[in-house]
Amino acid sequence: MEFNTKLIHGGISTDETTGGMSVPIHMATTFQQKKIGQSKYDYSRSANPTREAVESLIADLEGGQAGLAFASGSAAIHTIFSLFSAGDHFIVGNDVYGGTFRLIDGVLKRLGLTFTVVDTRDLSAVKQAITPQTKAVYLETPTNPLLRVTDIQAVTQIAHDHELLSIIDNTFSSPYIQRPLEFGVDIVIHSASKYLGGHSDVIAGLVVAKDQKVAENLRYLQNAIGGILSPHDSWLLQRGMKTLGLRMRAHLQNAEAVFNYLTKQPLVDKIYYPGDPKNVDFEIAKNQMNGFGAMISFELQEGLDPKEFVEQLQIITLAESLGAVESLIEIPALMTHGSIPRQTRLSNGIKDELIRLSVGVEDVNDLVADLEQSFNHLKGK
Ligand SMILES: *Cc1c(COP(=O)(O)O)cnc(C)c1O
C-alpha cells in the first residue's frame, strides 16, 4: 500500500462489528471477562480499542513493529527515557524542543541520567561525546527554530557501531516527509499535537519502535507509568491523520511559495528553510526528506522590530505551536524559546530578530498579501 492509501486504510480504520467507516470511541474503562483471563481487553490503561486503532495506524505509517499513544508528546518522551536508569548517558541534539530541554534539565538529570549536548550535524562531535555509559543518541531534524538538518543515516550508523539506540523526534516532518525507521533509527517520537493532529485541537504524543523487544519494553512502561491518550483524543487524532497527505501537499506548496516571496523581500536579512539550495544542509535534506517541510524562520533587517511585524499580521496568527491548518507565527526569543538564557540562545544562533512561521494551508495569495502589508507597515514607519 502506498503511503497516502495507508493514511486512509492503514492500521485499524473501521469498526469491525458494524462495518462503520469510523472507529468507535470506546469509553469503557473495564471489559467483561467470560472466564478469568478470557478477554481481549481487561483495563483501558493497559489497552483500549480506540487507542489501539491510532497506535496501529502510526506503526503502519512509520513502518515499525508497534505504535504507542500518549497524552502528549512530552509524556511520550518521558516514557522513552524511562527505558534507562540512573548513571546512563545520552547524546542530545543542541536545539531540541524547549520542553524536551526542560524535561532533561528539570527532571531527568535529577533522576541520575546524564547528557552531553552536541550539534548532531557534526559527526565527529557525536563520536567524541560517546562514553562507556552512553546508551542512546536523541535528536530532532529539522530542528526548531533554525531548521538545521542532521544526516539521519550517518548518525544512526555511529549509534549502532557503538551499540547505542538512536531516537528521533520526527514532529517537524511527520511521516509524510520523513520516515526515520527506514534509515535504521530505533525509536521515533511525535508530538501529534502538531502535523499529525493538524487542526490545533488535540494534544497527543505517538511513539513507534522498530524492533519487537523495544516495543515490548515501551508497552510495559506505557502501562506502568500510565500517560496514555484518552479514547476521545485517540479518535480525534486518527480523524485528523486521515487528511495528513492532503494537508502536507498544501503545506509544502505554500511554504515553497512563501520562501520564494521572502527571498525577494528586501526587509528580510536571512532565511532558514531546508529547501533553500544555498542552505548548507540542502543536499542532506533532499536525500532524506520527501519535501522540505512547511516551517520557515527568518530575520528582519537590523533595526526593524519583529514584534511590530508579527502584531500587524491579519490572517497569519500570532501563536505558539505549529503544524496546523492555520498559519502560525511567533518570535522564539520572546515566546517558545523565552525560557532559554539569552546568552545560551544567542550562542545557539537564535537572535532576538528571529521570526518562526508555520505555513498553513490557506490560499497562498492571502498569506503573501498579509506578509506584504506587514512589511509595508514597517516601511511606512
Ligand atoms: C510540541 C513539541 C513537543 C512536545 O509535545 P507536546 O504534545 O506539546 O507535549 C516535542 N517535540 C517537538 C519537536 C515539538 O514541537
Short mmCIF file of C-alpha atoms and ligand atoms in Angstrom, two decimals:
data_model
loop_
_atom_site.label_atom_id
_atom_site.label_comp_id
_atom_site.label_asym_id
_atom_site.label_seq_id
_atom_site.Cartn_x
_atom_site.Cartn_y
_atom_site.Cartn_z
CA MET A 1 0.00 0.00 0.00
CA GLU A 2 1.27 3.47 -0.84
CA PHE A 3 1.65 5.99 1.98
CA ASN A 4 -1.41 8.08 1.05
CA THR A 5 -3.57 4.95 0.96
CA LYS A 6 -2.20 3.81 4.32
CA LEU A 7 -3.38 7.10 5.82
CA ILE A 8 -6.96 6.10 4.98
CA HIS A 9 -6.86 2.30 5.23
CA GLY A 10 -3.82 1.59 7.41
CA GLY A 11 -3.91 0.23 10.95
CA ILE A 12 -7.43 -0.35 12.22
CA SER A 13 -9.56 2.13 10.26
CA THR A 14 -13.14 0.81 10.54
CA ASP A 15 -15.49 -0.74 13.10
CA GLU A 16 -15.24 -4.48 12.65
CA THR A 17 -18.54 -5.21 14.43
CA THR A 18 -20.81 -2.83 12.45
CA GLY A 19 -18.82 -2.01 9.33
CA GLY A 20 -18.82 1.63 10.44
CA MET A 21 -16.31 3.71 8.49
CA SER A 22 -15.07 5.33 11.68
CA VAL A 23 -13.59 3.53 14.67
CA PRO A 24 -15.98 3.90 17.64
CA ILE A 25 -14.92 5.83 20.73
CA HIS A 26 -14.72 3.09 23.36
CA MET A 27 -15.09 4.87 26.67
CA ALA A 28 -15.22 1.70 28.78
CA THR A 29 -12.56 1.53 31.48
CA THR A 30 -13.04 -2.20 32.05
CA PHE A 31 -14.16 -5.19 29.99
CA GLN A 32 -16.15 -8.29 30.94
CA GLN A 33 -14.13 -11.49 31.22
CA LYS A 34 -16.29 -14.51 30.30
CA LYS A 35 -13.89 -16.63 32.27
CA ILE A 36 -10.89 -15.30 34.19
CA GLY A 37 -8.30 -14.05 31.71
CA GLN A 38 -10.62 -14.68 28.72
CA SER A 39 -10.97 -11.28 27.13
CA LYS A 40 -9.08 -9.29 24.53
CA TYR A 41 -9.05 -6.20 26.74
CA ASP A 42 -9.11 -6.00 30.53
CA TYR A 43 -8.49 -2.41 31.58
CA SER A 44 -8.26 0.68 29.35
CA ARG A 45 -4.93 1.98 30.67
CA SER A 46 -3.32 -1.27 29.50
CA ALA A 47 -5.12 -1.36 26.15
CA ASN A 48 -8.15 0.37 24.66
CA PRO A 49 -9.66 -0.42 21.23
CA THR A 50 -9.84 3.23 20.09
CA ARG A 51 -6.28 3.94 21.20
CA GLU A 52 -5.17 0.71 19.56
CA ALA A 53 -6.61 1.92 16.25
CA VAL A 54 -4.46 5.06 16.17
CA GLU A 55 -1.45 3.14 17.54
CA SER A 56 -1.68 0.60 14.73
CA LEU A 57 -2.03 3.41 12.18
CA ILE A 58 1.14 5.26 13.24
CA ALA A 59 3.05 1.94 13.32
CA ASP A 60 1.99 1.36 9.69
CA LEU A 61 2.87 4.89 8.65
CA GLU A 62 6.36 4.88 10.18
CA GLY A 63 6.98 1.23 9.28
CA GLY A 64 7.64 -0.08 12.79
CA GLN A 65 6.69 -3.05 14.96
CA ALA A 66 4.36 -1.20 17.29
CA GLY A 67 2.90 2.24 17.92
CA LEU A 68 2.04 3.76 21.29
CA ALA A 69 -0.17 6.76 22.02
CA PHE A 70 0.40 9.13 24.93
CA ALA A 71 -1.39 12.09 26.49
CA SER A 72 1.19 14.47 24.98
CA GLY A 73 4.47 14.49 23.12
CA SER A 74 6.15 15.31 26.42
CA ALA A 75 4.60 12.27 28.13
CA ALA A 76 5.86 10.16 25.22
CA ILE A 77 9.42 11.48 25.58
CA HIS A 78 9.35 10.94 29.34
CA THR A 79 8.26 7.33 28.84
CA ILE A 80 11.07 6.73 26.34
CA PHE A 81 13.69 7.99 28.80
CA SER A 82 12.18 5.68 31.43
CA LEU A 83 13.72 2.81 29.43
CA PHE A 84 17.00 3.84 31.06
CA SER A 85 18.49 4.00 34.55
CA ALA A 86 20.45 6.35 36.80
CA GLY A 87 24.03 6.65 35.55
CA ASP A 88 23.12 6.18 31.87
CA HIS A 89 24.42 8.83 29.49
CA PHE A 90 22.83 10.35 26.38
CA ILE A 91 23.92 12.45 23.46
CA VAL A 92 21.28 15.07 22.68
CA GLY A 93 20.95 17.48 19.77
CA ASN A 94 21.70 21.11 20.66
CA ASP A 95 18.45 22.62 19.56
CA VAL A 96 15.84 20.15 20.64
CA TYR A 97 12.35 21.35 21.60
CA GLY A 98 12.32 23.65 24.66
CA GLY A 99 10.04 21.30 26.60
CA THR A 100 12.47 18.46 25.98
CA PHE A 101 15.27 20.61 27.45
CA ARG A 102 13.05 21.33 30.45
CA LEU A 103 12.35 17.61 30.91
CA ILE A 104 16.07 16.84 30.74
CA ASP A 105 17.19 19.73 32.95
CA GLY A 106 14.39 19.78 35.49
CA VAL A 107 13.51 16.10 35.79
CA LEU A 108 15.76 13.53 34.15
CA LYS A 109 19.08 14.93 35.45
CA ARG A 110 17.65 14.89 38.97
CA LEU A 111 16.90 11.18 38.48
CA GLY A 112 20.54 10.50 37.62
CA LEU A 113 20.53 10.45 33.81
CA THR A 114 23.39 12.40 32.25
CA PHE A 115 23.53 14.29 28.96
CA THR A 116 26.01 15.76 26.52
CA VAL A 117 24.58 18.32 24.14
CA VAL A 118 26.09 18.43 20.63
CA ASP A 119 25.29 19.73 17.17
CA THR A 120 24.37 16.33 15.71
CA ARG A 121 25.23 17.57 12.19
CA ASP A 122 28.85 17.32 13.34
CA LEU A 123 29.51 13.58 13.15
CA SER A 124 32.91 13.75 14.82
CA ALA A 125 31.37 15.67 17.75
CA VAL A 126 28.80 12.89 18.10
CA LYS A 127 31.56 10.24 18.14
CA GLN A 128 33.65 12.19 20.62
CA ALA A 129 30.75 12.52 23.04
CA ILE A 130 30.33 8.75 23.39
CA THR A 131 31.38 7.35 26.78
CA PRO A 132 31.21 3.80 28.19
CA GLN A 133 27.93 4.86 29.90
CA THR A 134 26.29 6.18 26.72
CA LYS A 135 23.05 4.43 25.89
CA ALA A 136 21.40 6.48 23.15
CA VAL A 137 21.55 9.40 20.75
CA TYR A 138 18.46 11.63 20.83
CA LEU A 139 17.87 14.26 18.19
CA GLU A 140 15.45 16.30 16.08
CA THR A 141 15.80 17.04 12.39
CA PRO A 142 14.96 19.60 11.11
CA THR A 143 15.48 21.47 14.36
CA ASN A 144 13.46 24.19 15.99
CA PRO A 145 13.63 27.10 15.13
CA LEU A 146 16.72 27.14 12.88
CA LEU A 147 15.67 24.10 10.80
CA ARG A 148 19.11 22.53 10.80
CA VAL A 149 19.21 19.10 9.20
CA THR A 150 21.14 16.11 10.57
CA ASP A 151 22.13 13.18 8.37
CA ILE A 152 19.90 10.54 9.98
CA GLN A 153 21.59 7.55 8.39
CA ALA A 154 25.11 8.70 9.32
CA VAL A 155 24.27 9.35 12.99
CA THR A 156 22.33 6.10 13.26
CA GLN A 157 25.32 4.23 11.85
CA ILE A 158 27.56 5.74 14.53
CA ALA A 159 25.00 4.85 17.20
CA HIS A 160 24.76 1.25 16.06
CA ASP A 161 28.54 0.86 15.73
CA HIS A 162 28.65 1.68 19.46
CA GLU A 163 25.56 -0.34 20.41
CA LEU A 164 23.53 2.75 21.21
CA LEU A 165 19.87 3.28 20.46
CA SER A 166 19.01 6.08 18.08
CA ILE A 167 15.89 8.09 18.89
CA ILE A 168 14.42 10.79 16.67
CA ASP A 169 11.71 13.35 17.35
CA ASN A 170 10.02 13.50 13.93
CA THR A 171 7.42 16.14 14.83
CA PHE A 172 8.58 18.79 12.35
CA SER A 173 8.35 16.46 9.35
CA SER A 174 5.58 13.96 10.04
CA PRO A 175 5.94 10.53 8.41
CA TYR A 176 4.67 12.06 5.14
CA ILE A 177 8.02 13.82 4.74
CA GLN A 178 10.46 11.65 6.66
CA ARG A 179 10.41 8.08 8.00
CA PRO A 180 13.47 7.65 10.23
CA LEU A 181 12.96 3.91 10.86
CA GLU A 182 13.77 3.36 7.17
CA PHE A 183 17.25 4.75 7.95
CA GLY A 184 17.70 2.31 10.83
CA VAL A 185 16.52 4.54 13.69
CA ASP A 186 15.22 2.53 16.68
CA ILE A 187 12.52 4.81 18.10
CA VAL A 188 10.53 7.63 16.50
CA ILE A 189 8.51 10.06 18.55
CA HIS A 190 5.92 12.66 17.53
CA SER A 191 4.19 15.48 19.23
CA ALA A 192 0.98 14.57 17.42
CA SER A 193 -0.34 17.91 18.67
CA LYS A 194 1.30 19.35 15.52
CA TYR A 195 1.07 17.99 11.94
CA LEU A 196 -0.46 14.59 12.75
CA GLY A 197 -3.47 16.09 14.55
CA GLY A 198 -3.20 19.08 12.27
CA HIS A 199 -6.13 21.18 13.48
CA SER A 200 -4.90 22.79 16.76
CA ASP A 201 -7.45 20.78 18.72
CA VAL A 202 -5.71 17.76 20.28
CA ILE A 203 -2.64 17.35 22.49
CA ALA A 204 -1.12 13.92 21.89
CA GLY A 205 2.13 12.00 21.57
CA LEU A 206 2.95 8.99 19.39
CA VAL A 207 5.90 6.63 19.51
CA VAL A 208 6.95 3.89 17.10
CA ALA A 209 9.59 1.25 17.80
CA LYS A 210 11.45 -0.54 15.04
CA ASP A 211 12.04 -3.78 16.96
CA GLN A 212 9.78 -6.06 18.95
CA LYS A 213 11.93 -6.02 22.09
CA VAL A 214 12.00 -2.23 22.39
CA ALA A 215 8.28 -2.15 21.59
CA GLU A 216 7.54 -4.59 24.42
CA ASN A 217 9.59 -2.56 26.90
CA LEU A 218 7.79 0.63 25.88
CA ARG A 219 4.40 -1.09 26.13
CA TYR A 220 5.30 -2.18 29.67
CA LEU A 221 6.27 1.40 30.59
CA GLN A 222 3.18 2.92 28.95
CA ASN A 223 1.04 0.76 31.21
CA ALA A 224 3.25 1.17 34.29
CA ILE A 225 3.55 4.98 34.05
CA GLY A 226 0.08 5.49 32.63
CA GLY A 227 0.49 8.61 30.47
CA ILE A 228 -1.95 7.24 27.88
CA LEU A 229 -4.01 9.06 25.25
CA SER A 230 -7.75 9.13 26.06
CA PRO A 231 -10.23 7.28 23.79
CA HIS A 232 -11.81 10.53 22.62
CA ASP A 233 -8.48 12.14 21.77
CA SER A 234 -7.33 8.92 20.08
CA TRP A 235 -10.37 9.14 17.80
CA LEU A 236 -9.85 12.85 17.13
CA LEU A 237 -6.20 12.25 16.29
CA GLN A 238 -6.97 9.41 13.88
CA ARG A 239 -9.62 11.57 12.20
CA GLY A 240 -7.04 14.30 11.70
CA MET A 241 -4.39 11.90 10.40
CA LYS A 242 -6.59 10.72 7.52
CA THR A 243 -6.03 14.05 5.76
CA LEU A 244 -2.28 14.27 6.52
CA GLY A 245 -1.39 13.66 2.87
CA LEU A 246 -3.76 16.33 1.56
CA ARG A 247 -2.63 18.80 4.16
CA MET A 248 1.08 18.16 3.73
CA ARG A 249 0.89 18.64 -0.04
CA ALA A 250 -0.79 22.02 0.52
CA HIS A 251 1.64 22.94 3.35
CA LEU A 252 4.66 22.11 1.15
CA GLN A 253 3.39 24.04 -1.85
CA ASN A 254 2.52 27.10 0.23
CA ALA A 255 5.84 27.02 2.10
CA GLU A 256 7.79 27.00 -1.15
CA ALA A 257 5.80 29.99 -2.42
CA VAL A 258 6.26 31.89 0.85
CA PHE A 259 10.00 31.12 0.77
CA ASN A 260 10.23 32.47 -2.78
CA TYR A 261 8.39 35.61 -1.72
CA LEU A 262 10.66 36.14 1.30
CA THR A 263 13.84 35.76 -0.78
CA LYS A 264 12.71 38.80 -2.82
CA GLN A 265 11.70 40.88 0.20
CA PRO A 266 14.46 43.46 0.92
CA LEU A 267 13.46 43.87 4.59
CA VAL A 268 14.40 40.21 5.21
CA ASP A 269 18.01 39.69 6.13
CA LYS A 270 18.28 35.92 6.45
CA ILE A 271 16.01 32.92 5.80
CA TYR A 272 16.21 29.46 7.36
CA TYR A 273 14.47 26.83 5.23
CA PRO A 274 15.81 23.33 4.41
CA GLY A 275 14.64 23.76 0.80
CA ASP A 276 16.90 26.76 0.22
CA PRO A 277 19.52 25.50 -2.30
CA LYS A 278 22.03 27.85 -0.62
CA ASN A 279 21.44 26.21 2.77
CA VAL A 280 24.46 24.13 3.91
CA ASP A 281 22.13 21.24 4.77
CA PHE A 282 20.26 21.29 1.46
CA GLU A 283 21.75 18.08 -0.03
CA ILE A 284 21.14 16.05 3.14
CA ALA A 285 17.59 17.39 3.35
CA LYS A 286 16.98 16.47 -0.28
CA ASN A 287 18.23 12.93 0.29
CA GLN A 288 16.25 12.07 3.40
CA MET A 289 13.10 14.21 3.15
CA ASN A 290 10.16 13.97 0.78
CA GLY A 291 9.70 17.75 0.51
CA PHE A 292 11.28 20.36 2.77
CA GLY A 293 8.60 20.87 5.38
CA ALA A 294 6.48 23.95 5.94
CA MET A 295 8.45 25.69 8.68
CA ILE A 296 10.36 28.83 7.69
CA SER A 297 12.33 31.06 10.04
CA PHE A 298 13.69 34.45 9.05
CA GLU A 299 15.41 37.50 10.44
CA LEU A 300 14.38 41.06 9.63
CA GLN A 301 16.99 43.67 8.69
CA GLU A 302 18.72 45.05 11.75
CA GLY A 303 16.77 47.80 13.47
CA LEU A 304 13.35 46.52 12.41
CA ASP A 305 11.06 45.40 15.19
CA PRO A 306 9.90 41.75 14.80
CA LYS A 307 7.21 42.36 17.41
CA GLU A 308 5.67 45.10 15.33
CA PHE A 309 5.83 42.90 12.24
CA VAL A 310 4.03 39.90 13.74
CA GLU A 311 1.43 42.01 15.54
CA GLN A 312 0.48 43.74 12.28
CA LEU A 313 -0.43 40.47 10.52
CA GLN A 314 -4.14 39.89 9.97
CA ILE A 315 -4.51 36.30 8.73
CA ILE A 316 -1.28 34.70 9.89
CA THR A 317 -1.94 34.20 13.58
CA LEU A 318 0.42 35.15 16.38
CA ALA A 319 0.60 31.96 18.44
CA GLU A 320 2.93 29.26 19.69
CA SER A 321 2.73 25.75 18.24
CA LEU A 322 2.93 24.72 14.58
CA GLY A 323 1.80 22.18 12.04
CA ALA A 324 -1.84 23.25 11.94
CA VAL A 325 -4.07 24.17 9.02
CA GLU A 326 -3.79 27.79 10.20
CA SER A 327 -0.58 29.70 9.53
CA LEU A 328 1.03 30.48 12.88
CA ILE A 329 3.84 32.92 13.56
CA GLU A 330 5.93 33.64 16.64
CA ILE A 331 9.13 35.19 17.93
CA PRO A 332 11.23 32.41 19.51
CA ALA A 333 13.24 34.78 21.74
CA LEU A 334 10.06 36.11 23.34
CA MET A 335 7.84 33.05 23.13
CA THR A 336 8.79 29.38 22.51
CA HIS A 337 12.45 29.84 23.46
CA GLY A 338 11.95 32.59 26.05
CA SER A 339 12.96 30.36 28.95
CA ILE A 340 16.44 29.69 27.49
CA PRO A 341 19.02 32.12 28.97
CA ARG A 342 19.73 34.86 26.38
CA GLN A 343 23.46 34.08 26.07
CA THR A 344 22.81 30.36 25.52
CA ARG A 345 20.13 31.21 22.99
CA LEU A 346 22.38 33.64 21.11
CA SER A 347 25.27 31.18 21.09
CA ASN A 348 22.89 28.66 19.51
CA GLY A 349 22.25 31.20 16.74
CA ILE A 350 18.73 32.22 17.81
CA LYS A 351 18.75 36.01 17.52
CA ASP A 352 16.23 38.44 19.04
CA GLU A 353 15.14 39.37 15.48
CA LEU A 354 14.28 35.80 14.50
CA ILE A 355 10.71 35.03 13.45
CA ARG A 356 9.34 31.49 13.04
CA LEU A 357 6.50 30.85 10.62
CA SER A 358 4.46 27.65 10.36
CA VAL A 359 2.93 27.92 6.90
CA GLY A 360 -0.66 26.72 6.87
CA VAL A 361 -2.97 25.60 4.09
CA GLU A 362 -4.84 28.86 3.39
CA ASP A 363 -4.77 30.31 -0.14
CA VAL A 364 -1.14 31.30 -0.55
CA ASN A 365 -2.08 34.61 -2.21
CA ASP A 366 -3.70 35.69 1.03
CA LEU A 367 -0.64 34.65 3.04
CA VAL A 368 1.75 36.56 0.78
CA ALA A 369 -0.55 39.62 0.75
CA ASP A 370 -0.68 39.53 4.55
CA LEU A 371 3.13 39.39 4.82
CA GLU A 372 3.38 42.18 2.23
CA GLN A 373 1.04 44.53 4.12
CA SER A 374 3.01 43.94 7.30
CA PHE A 375 6.32 44.69 5.56
CA ASN A 376 4.74 47.83 4.08
CA HIS A 377 3.68 48.86 7.56
CA LEU A 378 7.33 48.57 8.73
CA LYS A 379 8.49 50.59 5.71
CA GLY A 380 5.97 53.31 6.45
CA LYS A 381 7.47 53.90 9.88
C1 LIG B 1 5.44 20.39 20.67
C2 LIG B 1 6.64 19.54 20.61
C3 LIG B 1 6.93 18.57 21.59
C4 LIG B 1 6.06 18.39 22.83
O1 LIG B 1 4.83 17.88 22.50
P1 LIG B 1 3.50 18.19 23.38
O2 LIG B 1 2.46 17.41 22.63
O3 LIG B 1 3.27 19.67 23.34
O4 LIG B 1 3.76 17.69 24.75
C5 LIG B 1 8.03 17.77 21.41
N1 LIG B 1 8.85 17.92 20.36
C6 LIG B 1 8.63 18.85 19.42
C7 LIG B 1 9.59 18.97 18.26
C8 LIG B 1 7.53 19.70 19.49
O5 LIG B 1 7.34 20.63 18.55
#
